Each structure stands twice: as structure tokens, then as C-alpha cells.
XYZ file of C-alpha atoms in Angstrom:
354
model
C 0.000 0.000 0.000
C 1.282 3.481 -0.850
C 1.895 6.219 1.713
C -1.227 7.999 0.469
C -3.304 4.860 0.949
C -1.931 4.413 4.464
C -2.901 7.999 5.217
C -6.400 7.385 3.851
C -6.732 4.447 6.208
C -6.050 6.782 9.103
C -2.290 6.218 9.223
C -2.687 2.726 10.742
C -1.483 0.742 7.737
C -4.830 -1.065 7.609
C -6.792 -1.558 4.432
C -8.852 1.449 3.396
C -12.550 1.104 4.360
C -14.796 1.918 1.400
C -18.574 2.097 0.974
C -20.155 1.636 -2.458
C -23.670 1.919 -3.854
C -24.068 0.957 -7.492
C -27.404 2.681 -7.951
C -29.830 2.616 -10.839
C -29.469 6.381 -11.337
C -26.264 7.250 -9.465
C -23.243 5.400 -8.185
C -21.695 6.727 -4.992
C -18.387 5.760 -3.378
C -17.292 6.899 0.096
C -13.777 6.527 1.486
C -11.585 8.423 3.951
C -9.917 11.557 2.644
C -6.123 11.933 2.610
C -6.140 12.955 6.272
C -8.415 10.100 7.349
C -10.730 12.530 9.152
C -13.565 13.122 6.667
C -15.183 11.105 3.925
C -14.317 11.720 0.304
C -17.545 11.289 -1.670
C -17.484 10.330 -5.358
C -20.884 10.562 -7.059
C -21.764 10.084 -10.708
C -24.614 8.975 -12.947
C -24.629 5.201 -13.484
C -24.357 5.359 -17.241
C -21.816 5.088 -20.009
C -21.414 5.689 -23.715
C -18.811 4.515 -26.182
C -17.508 6.400 -29.188
C -14.830 5.921 -31.831
C -11.676 8.002 -31.702
C -11.696 10.103 -34.881
C -7.943 9.633 -35.428
C -7.187 6.085 -34.306
C -10.572 4.370 -34.613
C -10.092 3.089 -31.070
C -13.240 2.653 -28.955
C -13.327 5.161 -26.108
C -15.547 5.237 -23.024
C -17.343 8.113 -21.347
C -19.332 7.646 -18.174
C -21.511 9.608 -15.806
C -22.713 13.146 -16.426
C -20.298 13.601 -19.328
C -21.771 10.597 -21.175
C -25.367 11.684 -20.502
C -24.687 15.232 -21.668
C -22.634 14.503 -24.789
C -24.290 11.287 -26.030
C -27.954 11.414 -24.931
C -28.895 9.467 -28.056
C -26.943 6.349 -27.094
C -26.007 6.577 -23.422
C -26.692 3.323 -21.539
C -28.057 3.167 -17.989
C -26.954 -0.349 -17.081
C -28.904 -0.681 -13.841
C -32.270 0.837 -14.744
C -34.065 -2.059 -13.012
C -31.742 -1.807 -10.001
C -29.571 -4.747 -11.077
C -27.667 -5.856 -14.201
C -30.368 -7.965 -15.873
C -28.182 -9.930 -18.290
C -24.579 -10.662 -19.198
C -24.321 -7.649 -21.506
C -25.430 -5.226 -18.804
C -23.170 -6.950 -16.282
C -20.232 -6.482 -18.671
C -21.117 -2.798 -19.183
C -21.401 -2.332 -15.414
C -17.952 -3.862 -14.941
C -16.488 -1.534 -17.585
C -18.190 1.494 -16.032
C -17.127 0.591 -12.475
C -13.501 -0.044 -13.425
C -13.330 3.283 -15.292
C -14.689 5.019 -12.191
C -12.206 3.211 -9.923
C -9.247 4.036 -12.169
C -10.113 7.685 -12.722
C -10.551 8.310 -8.981
C -7.564 6.234 -7.783
C -9.655 4.018 -5.505
C -7.145 1.808 -3.645
C -7.127 -1.916 -4.382
C -5.934 -2.699 -0.844
C -9.309 -1.972 0.697
C -12.172 -3.438 2.659
C -15.360 -2.734 0.732
C -18.983 -2.867 1.853
C -21.635 -2.642 -0.855
C -25.133 -1.302 -0.155
C -27.383 -3.761 -2.021
C -31.040 -3.210 -2.951
C -33.701 -5.568 -1.617
C -34.933 -7.105 -4.867
C -36.206 -10.639 -5.447
C -34.182 -11.207 -8.608
C -31.637 -14.046 -8.157
C -30.186 -13.720 -11.676
C -29.708 -9.963 -11.318
C -28.167 -10.383 -7.868
C -25.780 -13.012 -9.238
C -24.759 -10.594 -12.002
C -24.159 -7.843 -9.453
C -22.144 -10.254 -7.306
C -20.035 -11.025 -10.377
C -19.415 -7.301 -10.924
C -18.458 -6.823 -7.274
C -16.174 -9.844 -7.020
C -14.523 -9.044 -10.335
C -13.625 -5.462 -9.464
C -10.068 -4.372 -8.703
C -10.904 -3.073 -5.205
C -11.697 -4.923 -1.991
C -8.613 -7.145 -1.937
C -8.786 -7.538 1.841
C -12.564 -7.799 2.305
C -15.824 -7.608 0.365
C -19.189 -7.633 2.143
C -22.706 -6.460 1.334
C -25.554 -5.176 3.507
C -29.111 -4.065 2.673
C -29.216 -0.587 1.186
C -32.071 0.466 3.473
C -30.046 -0.492 6.566
C -26.922 1.302 5.310
C -28.998 4.368 4.430
C -30.501 4.497 7.920
C -27.163 4.553 9.739
C -26.358 8.276 9.175
C -29.936 9.201 10.208
C -29.380 7.813 13.711
C -26.092 9.495 14.556
C -22.392 9.675 13.844
C -21.559 6.014 14.428
C -23.436 2.708 14.023
C -26.277 3.357 16.475
C -28.853 2.071 13.969
C -27.467 -1.464 14.329
C -28.756 -1.556 17.924
C -32.204 -0.119 17.121
C -35.638 -1.471 16.199
C -37.047 0.678 13.401
C -38.594 0.810 9.926
C -36.651 2.025 6.901
C -38.234 3.140 3.621
C -35.991 3.409 0.576
C -37.508 5.784 -2.000
C -35.393 4.800 -4.978
C -35.448 5.315 -8.725
C -36.457 1.753 -9.589
C -38.256 0.484 -6.474
C -39.966 1.474 -3.274
C -38.474 -0.700 -0.539
C -39.439 -1.062 3.108
C -38.020 -3.237 5.868
C -38.140 -3.487 9.605
C -34.824 -3.872 11.393
C -34.261 -5.476 14.780
C -30.690 -4.909 15.924
C -29.397 -5.195 12.372
C -31.644 -8.120 11.384
C -33.817 -7.417 8.355
C -37.465 -8.407 8.849
C -40.419 -8.520 6.421
C -38.607 -6.938 3.447
C -41.051 -5.419 0.965
C -40.370 -4.209 -2.580
C -42.613 -2.806 -5.288
C -41.754 -1.468 -8.714
C -45.133 0.283 -8.963
C -44.010 3.415 -7.090
C -40.657 4.703 -8.315
C -38.620 7.801 -8.974
C -38.312 6.771 -12.624
C -42.106 6.697 -12.917
C -42.223 10.221 -11.484
C -39.877 11.330 -14.266
C -42.199 9.818 -16.888
C -45.209 11.457 -15.245
C -43.497 14.856 -15.248
C -42.721 14.509 -18.962
C -46.376 13.653 -19.685
C -47.714 16.449 -17.475
C -45.406 19.026 -19.084
C -46.838 18.094 -22.475
C -50.372 18.449 -21.088
C -49.650 21.707 -19.257
C -48.163 23.292 -22.376
C -51.003 21.953 -24.571
C -48.613 19.792 -26.541
C -46.185 22.571 -27.416
C -43.377 21.133 -25.276
C -42.079 17.569 -25.204
C -39.232 16.726 -22.834
C -37.348 13.473 -22.309
C -37.144 11.689 -18.957
C -33.593 12.940 -18.379
C -34.844 16.543 -18.526
C -37.831 15.596 -16.368
C -35.489 14.159 -13.749
C -33.459 17.379 -13.816
C -36.673 19.396 -13.305
C -37.592 17.167 -10.360
C -34.187 17.415 -8.702
C -33.914 21.176 -9.231
C -37.471 22.314 -8.503
C -39.602 19.775 -6.575
C -40.280 21.201 -3.113
C -43.131 20.440 -0.708
C -42.330 23.555 1.338
C -42.023 26.410 -1.138
C -42.283 25.283 -4.726
C -42.083 28.116 -7.231
C -43.092 27.982 -10.914
C -40.083 28.075 -13.221
C -39.388 28.840 -16.869
C -37.322 27.054 -19.477
C -36.554 27.566 -23.172
C -36.558 25.001 -25.974
C -35.372 25.197 -29.554
C -38.237 24.877 -32.017
C -37.907 22.526 -35.012
C -38.459 25.286 -37.584
C -36.023 27.669 -35.915
C -36.354 30.114 -33.075
C -37.015 29.378 -29.415
C -40.044 28.860 -27.217
C -40.092 29.968 -23.574
C -42.560 28.216 -21.280
C -43.469 28.170 -17.590
C -44.130 25.065 -15.493
C -46.584 25.624 -12.657
C -48.127 22.223 -11.856
C -46.411 19.342 -13.650
C -43.532 18.673 -11.254
C -45.483 18.927 -8.011
C -48.502 17.033 -9.371
C -46.201 14.103 -10.150
C -44.331 14.044 -6.829
C -47.589 14.581 -4.916
C -49.101 11.499 -6.577
C -45.901 9.570 -5.882
C -46.059 10.321 -2.175
C -49.743 9.384 -1.947
C -49.013 6.071 -3.669
C -45.970 5.391 -1.467
C -47.940 6.000 1.726
C -50.756 3.789 0.430
C -48.351 0.905 -0.303
C -46.745 1.192 3.121
C -49.963 1.579 5.103
C -52.013 -1.050 3.296
C -49.462 -3.665 2.199
C -46.140 -3.502 4.040
C -47.284 -2.577 7.555
C -50.133 -5.142 7.726
C -47.672 -7.856 6.636
C -45.158 -6.704 9.251
C -47.858 -6.669 11.967
C -49.025 -10.140 10.947
C -45.527 -11.659 11.108
C -43.860 -9.584 13.843
C -46.494 -7.807 15.937
C -44.142 -6.750 18.732
C -41.574 -5.397 16.276
C -44.389 -3.532 14.480
C -45.478 -1.885 17.745
C -41.957 -0.992 18.855
C -40.870 0.239 15.418
C -43.790 2.656 15.023
C -42.810 4.260 18.332
C -39.469 5.144 16.705
C -38.862 7.430 13.710
C -39.414 5.884 10.269
C -36.217 6.472 8.284
C -36.479 7.632 4.668
C -33.582 7.039 2.276
C -33.048 7.231 -1.479
C -33.156 9.941 -4.115
C -36.834 10.844 -3.720
C -36.225 11.482 -0.002
C -34.020 14.427 -1.037
C -37.053 16.521 -2.047
C -37.377 19.392 0.466
C -40.312 18.876 2.833
C -41.020 15.287 1.821
C -40.071 13.895 5.245
C -42.593 16.113 7.029
C -45.244 15.511 4.374
C -44.685 11.744 4.549
C -45.019 11.942 8.333
C -48.310 13.847 8.076
C -49.871 11.620 5.426
C -48.873 8.318 7.051
C -50.128 9.569 10.423
C -53.500 10.366 8.831
C -53.629 7.012 7.035
C -52.850 5.018 10.200
C -54.790 7.311 12.532
C -51.828 7.479 14.907
C -48.906 9.840 15.307
C -45.917 8.828 13.186
C -42.479 10.423 13.250
C -40.188 10.315 10.220
C -36.560 11.272 9.730
C -33.781 11.164 7.134
C -30.064 11.774 6.882
C -28.915 15.171 5.628
C -28.252 13.652 2.185
C -30.564 10.647 1.785
C -29.163 9.720 -1.630
C -25.595 9.541 -0.275
C -26.566 8.005 3.083
C -26.425 4.314 1.997
C -22.817 4.728 0.874
C -21.828 6.586 4.039
C -23.470 3.891 6.155
C -21.711 1.164 4.167
C -18.384 2.941 4.660
C -18.937 3.075 8.438
C -19.636 -0.651 8.498
C -16.501 -1.224 6.411
C -14.439 0.856 8.869
C -15.696 -1.235 11.799
C -15.014 -4.521 9.993
C -11.531 -3.411 8.936
C -10.811 -2.268 12.491
C -11.885 -5.635 13.902
C -10.042 -7.722 11.326
């Protein structure tokens, strides 16, 4: 291990503890900075595009925001369903991940914990396992933990307090809505649905923009996602304007007043309905005492949709009304980064104890 890597491990000479989430929309990596005192966070879109070098004819690779911006016509999102569905997508994910590792000098001598989605898809999970085990990092240790558990860890404090708690975690992701109860780190009654997703919100926004502008404006889901991330706000949403190039020349300026918030409002209603009428009854049926204890603790929200300002309070209000009892909800400061930070903390503990 190099001197820099030893520093990143806190100067102890141990392997560097790293947390990774290979997400359907974004991949996030967390590892100690050069001083070993703060986390260095690497975040990029989980996508790639290939192009041919104009001089040599060699195939080149772009990934992340650069690929999405420069090659929107052929950029590939390898994990749109949450997992690499087939060998081709697994191969693309490997290529993407190795490019990310190389460009950011992620140390090979590392202990890596992956935050893994709760999805009943054995083939996809096997493909992801193949990507993980085939990567050039994690030479000293590779482990995986549920994404919803990892994402809850930063919401409970600065260490691993969540591991000793009984609580419910709700992962509001791009490809799935996940919910699980946790009893001192043990995952109970895991629930997943692909009917309520951040990706579906993006499609709804695109459709609603077309309706709101009476068909004058058509946007793709990438632009819809950007609108959602930049403007969705349950506290103080403000209408916003944008400009498009018209096919016959010239530009068209338009204002969006309802489309974004209509879509996220419907999403939250649907999410609360799934939790109140499917997940929680199943949890109560299988683990009544855990159900009772967990609802006396804050429900933890993680995932990209949990980043929308005011959604935690609005979720709390709507679920309380649906259950006719007072519910408290909470989230980490950055719910989309939280699973990776939690995974990195677990990795640090495992490396320390090894």
C-alpha cells in the first residue's frame, strides 16, 4: 500500500474502508480523505457511452454526467431495473465501475462494503455479485448489507447506532420502493414494489409538461429528472421557466406551474398507500411486537426521492392520517448519499476488527 493509501486508512497501515452503492441512477463511493478525518464522496450517474476516436478508430468510453450530456442518443443506464439484468449489462457495469475506480484512484488494498437493494431477482443479484467480485478493489474484504439499513445509519447518529435499534426504513429509490423493519441489524419482512418509483415520477413529469403546455413542449425523462431534482419542493415550490429550440427555428419559452409537483404529490400518496395497506399489515401479521416498537421510533427515509425538500414532514403527516396514529419520520442530511456513508462506516468497523 502506498503512503497515500496508508494515510487514507487513518495512518494505521490497515486496508482502506470503502462504501459503495451501485445505484440505478447514481453510483456513490465513500472513502476516507487523505487525512483520514472526513469522507471523500465520489458521485456520478450510473451510465456510459462509447464512441470511436476520430484519429485512431479506437473505442473510447465516457461515463456519468459527461456521457449523458454529450451522447444522450446512445447513453446506456446499465442498472435501470436496479440490477444488471443480463450478461451484456453486467459487462457494461464492470467496464463502467472499473473506469470510475481508475479515474478516482480508488485503492485496491481496501475493505469494501456494498449497499445492495432488496430485490427478489436471483439472476440480477448473481450478475451484481459477479461485478463486485470481479472489481479491482476490496482485496482484503468484500461484504454487502441491505441498502435500506446502510442508508438508515447516518440518520441515527455519527456512528453505528442504527445497528442496535428497532425501526422501519423506507428506501424511496429510482427503480423500487423498498421497506423493511430492522431489529438490531436483522432485516425483517422486506417489501419491494416497482409500482411506485422515482423513474415513474420522471415519466409522469414529462407527460404532465406536455399536457400543461397543450402539446407545445415535449421533454425526455432525463430533462424531467433534472426538473424534479432542481425544482420539486413540498415547502415552497415556485413555478419556473425554461426555453426550448423549435424545429423550424427560433425558441419557445414556457413556464411550469403544476407538472412537477402534481407528479411528486401522486408519488407520495401512492408510497404511503403501499406502506400503510401492504407492508405494515404484513409486518404486523408476522412480527407484531416489532411492528409496535418500530412505530414508536422514527421511520427512516432514504433514497433519491427522499431528497425533495419537505417530503419527510409531508410523509409523516400523510402516514399519520392514514394510520390514525402519530408517526415520526426522519432522514439523513443527504438521503441519496446516506447508503454509501453507512456502508463505509460498516466497512471501517469490519476493517478495524479484522
